[in-house]
mmCIF file of C-alpha atoms and ligand atoms in Angstrom:
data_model
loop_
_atom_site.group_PDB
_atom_site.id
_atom_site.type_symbol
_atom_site.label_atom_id
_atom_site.label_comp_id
_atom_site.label_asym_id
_atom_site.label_seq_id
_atom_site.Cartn_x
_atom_site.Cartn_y
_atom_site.Cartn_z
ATOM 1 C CA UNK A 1 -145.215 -85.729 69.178
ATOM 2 C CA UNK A 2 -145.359 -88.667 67.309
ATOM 3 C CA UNK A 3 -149.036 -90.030 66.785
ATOM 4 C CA UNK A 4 -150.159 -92.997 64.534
ATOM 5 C CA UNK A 5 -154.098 -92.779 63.441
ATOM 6 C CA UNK A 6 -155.561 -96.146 63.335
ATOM 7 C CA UNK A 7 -158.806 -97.227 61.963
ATOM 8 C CA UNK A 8 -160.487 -98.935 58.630
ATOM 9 C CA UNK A 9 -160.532 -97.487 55.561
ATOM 10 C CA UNK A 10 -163.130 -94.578 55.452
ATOM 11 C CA UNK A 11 -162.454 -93.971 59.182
ATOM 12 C CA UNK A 12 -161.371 -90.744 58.389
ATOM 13 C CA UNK A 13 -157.748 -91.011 58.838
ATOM 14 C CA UNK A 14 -156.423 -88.832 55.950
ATOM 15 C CA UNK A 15 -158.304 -85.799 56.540
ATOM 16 C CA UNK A 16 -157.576 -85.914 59.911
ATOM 17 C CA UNK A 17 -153.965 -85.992 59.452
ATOM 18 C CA UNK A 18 -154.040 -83.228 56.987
ATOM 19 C CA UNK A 19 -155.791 -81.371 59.502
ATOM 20 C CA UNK A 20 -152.734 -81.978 62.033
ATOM 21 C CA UNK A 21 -150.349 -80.563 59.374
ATOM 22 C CA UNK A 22 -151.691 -77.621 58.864
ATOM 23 C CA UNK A 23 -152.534 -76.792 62.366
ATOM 24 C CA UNK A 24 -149.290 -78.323 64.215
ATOM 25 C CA UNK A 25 -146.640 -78.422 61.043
ATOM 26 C CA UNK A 26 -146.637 -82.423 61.467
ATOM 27 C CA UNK A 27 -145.457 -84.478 58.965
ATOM 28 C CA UNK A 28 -147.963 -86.838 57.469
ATOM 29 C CA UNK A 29 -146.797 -90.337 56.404
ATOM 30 C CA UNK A 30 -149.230 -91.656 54.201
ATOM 31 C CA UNK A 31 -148.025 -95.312 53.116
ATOM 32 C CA UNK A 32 -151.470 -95.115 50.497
ATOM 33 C CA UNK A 33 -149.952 -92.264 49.250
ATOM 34 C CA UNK A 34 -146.458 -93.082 48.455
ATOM 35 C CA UNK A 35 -147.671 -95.883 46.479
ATOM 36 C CA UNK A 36 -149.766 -94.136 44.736
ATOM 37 C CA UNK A 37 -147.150 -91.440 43.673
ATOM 38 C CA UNK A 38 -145.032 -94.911 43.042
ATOM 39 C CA UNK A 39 -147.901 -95.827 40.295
ATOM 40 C CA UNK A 40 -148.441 -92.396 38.848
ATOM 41 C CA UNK A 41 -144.298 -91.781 38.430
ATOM 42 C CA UNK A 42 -144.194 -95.403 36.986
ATOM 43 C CA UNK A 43 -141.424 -96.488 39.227
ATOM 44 C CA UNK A 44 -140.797 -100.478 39.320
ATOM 45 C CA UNK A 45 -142.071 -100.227 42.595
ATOM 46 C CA UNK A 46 -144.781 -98.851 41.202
ATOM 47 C CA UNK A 47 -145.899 -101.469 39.030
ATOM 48 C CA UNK A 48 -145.161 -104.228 41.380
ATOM 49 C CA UNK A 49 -147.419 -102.738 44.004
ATOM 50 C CA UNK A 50 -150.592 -101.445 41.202
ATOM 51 C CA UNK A 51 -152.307 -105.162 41.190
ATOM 52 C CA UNK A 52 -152.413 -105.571 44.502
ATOM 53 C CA UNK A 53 -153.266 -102.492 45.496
ATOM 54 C CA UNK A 54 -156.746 -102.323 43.452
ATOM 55 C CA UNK A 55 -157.512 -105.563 44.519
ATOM 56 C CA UNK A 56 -157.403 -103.740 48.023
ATOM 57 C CA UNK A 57 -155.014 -106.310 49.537
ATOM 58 C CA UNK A 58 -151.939 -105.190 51.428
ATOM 59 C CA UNK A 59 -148.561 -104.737 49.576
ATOM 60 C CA UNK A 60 -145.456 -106.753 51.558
ATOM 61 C CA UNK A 61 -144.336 -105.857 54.852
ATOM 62 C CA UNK A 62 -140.899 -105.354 53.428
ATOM 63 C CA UNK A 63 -142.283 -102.577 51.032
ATOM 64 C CA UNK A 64 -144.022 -100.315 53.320
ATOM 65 C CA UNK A 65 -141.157 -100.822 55.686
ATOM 66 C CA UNK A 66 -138.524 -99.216 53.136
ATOM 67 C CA UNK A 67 -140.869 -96.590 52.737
ATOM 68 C CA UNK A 68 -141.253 -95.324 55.810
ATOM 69 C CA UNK A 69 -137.458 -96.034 56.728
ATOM 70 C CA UNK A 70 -136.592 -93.243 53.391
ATOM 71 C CA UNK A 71 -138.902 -90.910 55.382
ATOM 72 C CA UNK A 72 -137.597 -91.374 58.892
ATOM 73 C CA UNK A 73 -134.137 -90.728 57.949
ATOM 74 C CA UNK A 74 -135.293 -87.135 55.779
ATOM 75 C CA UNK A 75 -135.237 -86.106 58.715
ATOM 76 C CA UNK A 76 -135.960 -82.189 59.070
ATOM 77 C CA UNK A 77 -137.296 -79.884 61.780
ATOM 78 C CA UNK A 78 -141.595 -79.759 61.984
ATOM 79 C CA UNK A 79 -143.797 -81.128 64.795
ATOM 80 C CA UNK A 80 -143.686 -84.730 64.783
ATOM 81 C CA UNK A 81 -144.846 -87.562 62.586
ATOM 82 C CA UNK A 82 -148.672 -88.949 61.762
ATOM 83 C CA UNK A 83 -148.317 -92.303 60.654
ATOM 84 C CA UNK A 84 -151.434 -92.768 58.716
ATOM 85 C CA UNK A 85 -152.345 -96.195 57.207
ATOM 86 C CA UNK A 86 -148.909 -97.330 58.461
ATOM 87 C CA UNK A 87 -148.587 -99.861 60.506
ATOM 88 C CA UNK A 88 -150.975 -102.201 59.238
ATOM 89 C CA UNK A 89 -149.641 -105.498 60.382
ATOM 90 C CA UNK A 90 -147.894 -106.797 63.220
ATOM 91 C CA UNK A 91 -144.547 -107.151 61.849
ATOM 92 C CA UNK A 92 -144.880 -103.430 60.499
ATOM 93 C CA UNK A 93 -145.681 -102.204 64.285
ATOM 94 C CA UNK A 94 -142.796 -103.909 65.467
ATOM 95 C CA UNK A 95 -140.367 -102.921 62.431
ATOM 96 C CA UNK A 96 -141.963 -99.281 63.461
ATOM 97 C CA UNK A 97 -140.992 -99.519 66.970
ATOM 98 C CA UNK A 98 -137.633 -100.191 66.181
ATOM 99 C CA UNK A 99 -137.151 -97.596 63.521
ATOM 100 C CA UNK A 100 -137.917 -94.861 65.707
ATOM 101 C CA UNK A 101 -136.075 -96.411 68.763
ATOM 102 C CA UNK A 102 -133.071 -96.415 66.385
ATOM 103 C CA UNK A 103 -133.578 -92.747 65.496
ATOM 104 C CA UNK A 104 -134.054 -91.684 68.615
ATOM 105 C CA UNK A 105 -137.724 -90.854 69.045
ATOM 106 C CA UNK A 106 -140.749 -92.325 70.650
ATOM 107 C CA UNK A 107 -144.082 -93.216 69.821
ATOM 108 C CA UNK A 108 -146.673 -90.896 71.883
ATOM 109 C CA UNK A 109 -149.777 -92.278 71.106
ATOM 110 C CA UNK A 110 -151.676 -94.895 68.616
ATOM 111 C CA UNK A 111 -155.262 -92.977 67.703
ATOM 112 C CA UNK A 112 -157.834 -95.339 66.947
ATOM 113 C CA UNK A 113 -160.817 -93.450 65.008
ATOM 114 C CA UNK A 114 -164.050 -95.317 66.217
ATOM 115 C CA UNK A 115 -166.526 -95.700 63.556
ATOM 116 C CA UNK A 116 -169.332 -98.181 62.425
ATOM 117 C CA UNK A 117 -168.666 -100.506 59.416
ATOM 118 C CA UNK A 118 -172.183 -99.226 57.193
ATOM 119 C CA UNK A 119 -171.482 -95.572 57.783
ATOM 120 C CA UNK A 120 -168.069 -96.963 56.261
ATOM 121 C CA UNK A 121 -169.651 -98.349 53.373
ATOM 122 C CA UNK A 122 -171.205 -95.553 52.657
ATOM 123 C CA UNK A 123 -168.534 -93.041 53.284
ATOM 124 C CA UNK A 124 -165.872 -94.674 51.002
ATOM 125 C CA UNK A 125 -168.815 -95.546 48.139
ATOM 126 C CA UNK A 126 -169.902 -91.755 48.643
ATOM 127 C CA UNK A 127 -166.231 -90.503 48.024
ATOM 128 C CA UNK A 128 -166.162 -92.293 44.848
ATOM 129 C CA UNK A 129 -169.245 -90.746 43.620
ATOM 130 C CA UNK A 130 -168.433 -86.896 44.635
ATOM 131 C CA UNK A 131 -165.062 -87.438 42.678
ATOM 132 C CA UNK A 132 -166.749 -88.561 39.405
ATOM 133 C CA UNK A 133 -169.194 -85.870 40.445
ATOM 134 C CA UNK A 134 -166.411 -83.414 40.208
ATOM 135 C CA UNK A 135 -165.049 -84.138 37.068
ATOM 136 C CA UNK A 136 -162.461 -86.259 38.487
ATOM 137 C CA UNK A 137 -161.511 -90.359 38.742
ATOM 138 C CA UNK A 138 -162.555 -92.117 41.921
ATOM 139 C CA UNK A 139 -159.544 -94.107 43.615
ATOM 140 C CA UNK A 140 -159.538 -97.087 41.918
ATOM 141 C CA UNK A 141 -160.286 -99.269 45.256
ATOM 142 C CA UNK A 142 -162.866 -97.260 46.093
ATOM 143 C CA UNK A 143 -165.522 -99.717 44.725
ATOM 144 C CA UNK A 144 -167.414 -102.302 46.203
ATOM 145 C CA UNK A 145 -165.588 -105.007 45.280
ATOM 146 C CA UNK A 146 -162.305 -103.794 46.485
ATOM 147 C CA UNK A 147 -163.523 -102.300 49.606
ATOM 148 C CA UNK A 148 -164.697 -105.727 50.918
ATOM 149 C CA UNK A 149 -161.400 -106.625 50.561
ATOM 150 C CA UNK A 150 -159.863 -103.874 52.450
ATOM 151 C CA UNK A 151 -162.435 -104.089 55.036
ATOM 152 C CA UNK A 152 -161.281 -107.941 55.184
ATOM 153 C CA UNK A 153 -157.601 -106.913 55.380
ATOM 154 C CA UNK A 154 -158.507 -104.514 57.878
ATOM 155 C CA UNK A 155 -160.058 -107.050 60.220
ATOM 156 C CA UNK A 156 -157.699 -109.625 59.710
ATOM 157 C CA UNK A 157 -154.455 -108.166 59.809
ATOM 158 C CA UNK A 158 -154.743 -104.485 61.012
ATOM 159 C CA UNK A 159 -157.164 -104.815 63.677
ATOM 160 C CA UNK A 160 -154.872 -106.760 66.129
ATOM 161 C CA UNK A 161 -153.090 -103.340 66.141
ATOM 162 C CA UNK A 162 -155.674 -102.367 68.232
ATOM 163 C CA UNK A 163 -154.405 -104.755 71.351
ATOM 164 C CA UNK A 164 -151.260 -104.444 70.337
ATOM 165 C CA UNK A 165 -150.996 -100.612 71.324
ATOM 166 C CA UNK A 166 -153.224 -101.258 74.129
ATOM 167 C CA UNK A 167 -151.239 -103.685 75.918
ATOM 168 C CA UNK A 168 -148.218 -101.190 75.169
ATOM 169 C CA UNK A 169 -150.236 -98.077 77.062
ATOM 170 C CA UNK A 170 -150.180 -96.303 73.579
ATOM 171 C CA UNK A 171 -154.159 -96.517 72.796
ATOM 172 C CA UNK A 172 -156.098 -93.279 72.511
ATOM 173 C CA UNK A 173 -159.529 -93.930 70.969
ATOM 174 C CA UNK A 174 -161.795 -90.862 69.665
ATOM 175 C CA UNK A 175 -165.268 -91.081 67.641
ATOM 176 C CA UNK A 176 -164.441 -91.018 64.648
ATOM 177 C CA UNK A 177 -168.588 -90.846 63.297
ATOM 178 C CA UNK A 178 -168.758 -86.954 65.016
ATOM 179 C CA UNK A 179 -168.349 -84.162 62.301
ATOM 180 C CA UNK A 180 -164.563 -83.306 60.522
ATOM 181 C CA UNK A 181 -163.874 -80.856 63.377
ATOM 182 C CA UNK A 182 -165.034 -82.247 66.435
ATOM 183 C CA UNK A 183 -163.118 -85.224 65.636
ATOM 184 C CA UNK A 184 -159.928 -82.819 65.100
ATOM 185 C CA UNK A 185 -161.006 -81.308 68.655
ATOM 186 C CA UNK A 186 -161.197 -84.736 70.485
ATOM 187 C CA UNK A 187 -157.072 -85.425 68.849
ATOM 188 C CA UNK A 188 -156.289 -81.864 69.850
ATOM 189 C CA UNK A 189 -157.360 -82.376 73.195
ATOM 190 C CA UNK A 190 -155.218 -85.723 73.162
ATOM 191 C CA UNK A 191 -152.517 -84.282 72.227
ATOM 192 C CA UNK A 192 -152.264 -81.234 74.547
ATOM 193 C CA UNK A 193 -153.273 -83.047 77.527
HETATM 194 P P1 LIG B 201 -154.731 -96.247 51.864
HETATM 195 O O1 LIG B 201 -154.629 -95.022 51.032
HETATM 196 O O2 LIG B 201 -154.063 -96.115 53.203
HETATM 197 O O3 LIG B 201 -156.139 -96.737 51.988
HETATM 198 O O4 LIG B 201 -153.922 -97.394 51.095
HETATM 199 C C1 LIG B 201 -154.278 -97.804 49.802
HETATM 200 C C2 LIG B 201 -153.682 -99.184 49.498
HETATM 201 O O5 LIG B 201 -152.261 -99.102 49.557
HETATM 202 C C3 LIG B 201 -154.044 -100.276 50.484
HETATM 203 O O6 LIG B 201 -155.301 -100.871 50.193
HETATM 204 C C4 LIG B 201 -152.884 -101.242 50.279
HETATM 205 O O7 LIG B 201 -153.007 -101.940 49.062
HETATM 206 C C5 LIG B 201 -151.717 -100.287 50.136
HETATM 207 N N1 LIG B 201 -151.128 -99.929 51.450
HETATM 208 C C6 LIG B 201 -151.100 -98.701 52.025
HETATM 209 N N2 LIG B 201 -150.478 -98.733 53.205
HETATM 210 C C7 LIG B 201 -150.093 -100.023 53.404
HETATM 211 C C8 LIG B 201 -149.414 -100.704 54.443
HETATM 212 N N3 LIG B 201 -148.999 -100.060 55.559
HETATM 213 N N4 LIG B 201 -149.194 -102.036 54.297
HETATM 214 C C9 LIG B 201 -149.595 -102.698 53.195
HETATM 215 N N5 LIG B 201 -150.259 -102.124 52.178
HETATM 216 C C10 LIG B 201 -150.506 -100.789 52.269
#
């Protein structure tokens, strides 16, 4: 099974996926957080991509692309793939497509997590404060002005996504506003059906 979870940021899409590791030994590709280790290791990369990425626009295509492509080819014997906050674009869905057609595996389905965009606001500005709450650092686009940017991105360039895998037969949608686990239920369900 190879899955991609689709939604904006907030929607949930992280937690879900690490949900799917543990229970089904997927492998979750988090494009977010292979930049972010690219940042905290201080690659070139890194620094290239640290900028943009608090401004909460999109890194290039080309980037996220090579990424993914490293990860593909790792290779290794677990349940499947979660593609989480990858593909955001069209030319990343397509450059997707053709990755895993190259390596011989399929796409199963494209999970869109349903939400509302206040609950959103709220979610992401509430994450921030529980992490400062904690004792830790909240993500540094997890701020007001950065998240209107995301949500922009989102809508502009990630949201076609949503057609995109329709027209192809790949979209699954599940509401994403229910609690952590029925959520995980309503993708379990998916994915055994
Ligand atoms: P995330 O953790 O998925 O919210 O990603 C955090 C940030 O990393 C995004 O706001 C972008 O700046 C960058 N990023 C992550 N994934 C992608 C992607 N597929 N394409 C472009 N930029 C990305």
């Amino acid at each position: 099974m190879n899955i991609i979870l689709l939604g904006p940021p907030g929607a949930g899409k992280g937690t879900q996926a690490q949900k799917l590791v543990e229970d089904r030994n997927m492998v979750q590709l988090s494009t977010g957080d292979m930049l972010r280790a690219a940042r905290t290791s201080g690659t070139e990369m890194g620094k290239k991509v640290a900028a943009v990425m608090d401004a909460g626009n999109l890194v290039t295509d080309e980037i996220v692309i090579g990424l993914i492509r490293e990860q593909l080819e790792a290779g290794g014997d677990h349940g499947g793939f979660i593609f989480d906050g990858f593909p955001r674009t069209l030319p990343q869905a397509d450059a997707l497509g053709e990755l895993l057609k190259e390596m011989g595996h399929t796409l199963d389905y494209a999970i869109e997590l349903e939400v509302n965009d206040d609950i959103l606001v709220e979610r992401i500005i509430g994450r921030a404060a529980e992490a400062v709450a904690s004792g830790g650092t909240a993500r540094a686009d997890d701020n007001e002005e950065s998240l209107k940017t995301r949500l922009m991105a989102y809508y502009k360039q990630t949201s076609p996504l949503i057609g995109y895998y329709y027209a192809k037969g790949d979209l699954r949608g599940v509401n994403g506003l229910s609690a952590v686990d029925d959520v995980a239920a309503e993708i379990a369900a998916l994915l055994d059906a």
